[in-house]
Amino acid sequence: SPTATPEPLDVQVPRLEAKLKADPNHKATMTQLAQDYYAINRPDLALGLTQKLLASGSKTAQVYYVDGIANAALQHEKEAISDLENASNLEPTNPAVLGALTTLYLRANRPTDAERVAKRAITFNKGDENSLVAYGQVLATEQKYDDARTQFEAAAKLAPTDPHPVVLEAQTYASQNAIALAAQTYDRAVAIDPKNAEALAGKAQIAGVAHNVPVAIDTFNKLLALATTDEERAAVNDQMARLYAVEKMNSQADSTYRNTIASYPKVPAAHVNYGDYLAFTKDNAGAVREWTAALGPNRDNPDALSRLGDYYKQTGNLPRARDNYKRLTEVAGGDPRPWL
């Protein structure tokens, strides 16, 4: 029989919103809509629904899980861990729950808890790539690199078309400063999927560490071709310019920064990054010019305001420093940088 085509989210979300409006307490609709909100990168809306579900007594593993990953996306780590612990108590072998909880324990610098949960996941989900990857990441965090690579290799065998486990294996070699082995392993990841951004970024960066500028630039250009926004393109160009700067290829670095600004004039980061480079080369007047350009007509770029505040403070121009810091607190709220 033919398989039903999944409903696209841009169709499903409005349909579920209308359904919920007609029946505001329909729990199944709320649960599905919360998952969809998370999927379209609106964890704030997802959290609104899961909180309502939990308050009404719908304390299922699924609801705790979505509440947890939404809290994690909003940097509410304590609440996220509590949610996912509740979910894991209700479904102690669920690989998605255990994987998310493992990641949060690592973020919270609780490697012992992370290892305990990750071991449980691979015990009960022997054929699950993500469980093996999560356990490998725990071992890598604990600097048990050989054991981590064993897990990543097992994951790669289970999913031979997914470069992610191989990328993580390459990162373990990089962590041990085994640059040649890292480069070989990134090449393997790129061979699996030549258009995988994670693999290409790793290959470019490790080539830069090895001072292999031609390979690094060629790989950055492949990454540039995959970028979908001007912000992403400017970020890749910044990586290229930084590499040139590190290699003391200053004319190439300068022209790359200038070309980025010319190509993506509406991306403030292009001016911020060029300003940082000029400050590094002791061209303070040029740095101030670029950071000021990054502010935009509303003087609302936090990175530029922070840099200008710091510069004027260091050069003894306290009125201008205060002016930039004051504006920074207005646009960035609780940004702590002015008070550091």
Steps between C-alpha positions, in 0.01 A plus 500: 500500500628854431666683790325814621700818432583682826320832533743792455546708815394821326165329442479301824579786740216733385260204491584402858486863616147528358404170660635614838316830472175308455582262789759674727542205738551220246812332639603299192484812283703699753763226519541473122502877455766539770722252311438688175584835660830355619566363150454846343741654753240656728584336834333794679161409349561130564572573866173695537304191397702242695477709817122509457492122445710430810286736710189312386647166612627369163831388646599250229855425389424664165383826660795509742736432208369787283492731806861398569641557153310830473644613836847394383464702179411804714806444725287394799734212577393425857134469396596300190695244704210462743257444209718243332567316827122475543466376142774241550333374818180443302677352193837374627617358164382772257807591289387855418436581867826342616700670222364844585561443872857386431569819303361717779702323769813566293406868464451519876845344557354182647697235306431219748125542459543536124694173480243316714212608275692443177593146608134430572411622151742269318405207725135521398545639146785298355420587138449872555759727338414802715546306825846387393589857397380640834707246695801576282463871571496431874818294471664772289408760762670278759804486265456123454569550132566139391176384664315792343627407154376144552148636551523738203623218275210280611258783423660554160452132413132522594452813287758487218346798314516734804833687534422631851658212702812524281518877559486438875778243467710759314441744784647253749821491297504880487456511879811284532686726253531206259450736206586255218257238631233767548548616140473143367183441698340826383582392142313178570200698626499723191523192277180368662316826426692763296235763581490451876571838662623352830753279323619777267538749786709250697717420200562870429586579861739208542671589170547850642655359819738302277585823309366339182354824367405380147294206633343715772395776257371249243290333770372831636388586145304174484341594833423845360308342211276321751416812703141617463508847663728801475576461874626145439705610197658786695586258783679262261693792347599608850652155558701535179620848592600381849703221345682747276566723802643213707724406206613868480354526148378848587411629154277193440343540844426868442356446152282212625352721773442786252339266245271361771378849587448583131313173439283503814458868595199429722685255727635693804734213595703569183592844636550368856738229379701740282519740793636220720765423237601866470526526880725191493725677245508810727290708256278638776350777287397243238359271769285781645381587148385142434341445842315829457379389157375175657278695741252582223262797494342401833830437683365163607773242430610359840837368380599834351377695805698273731820540297464878476430524873808295577717700259396839638541374858854376426594829330364709788201650318255420778203709372503311171553168681198570723292601198567169324453289814172680578371431150616137532288446812204657319520262202634185669319510832695299753819478293775477766789621284482870604564408861783252450 
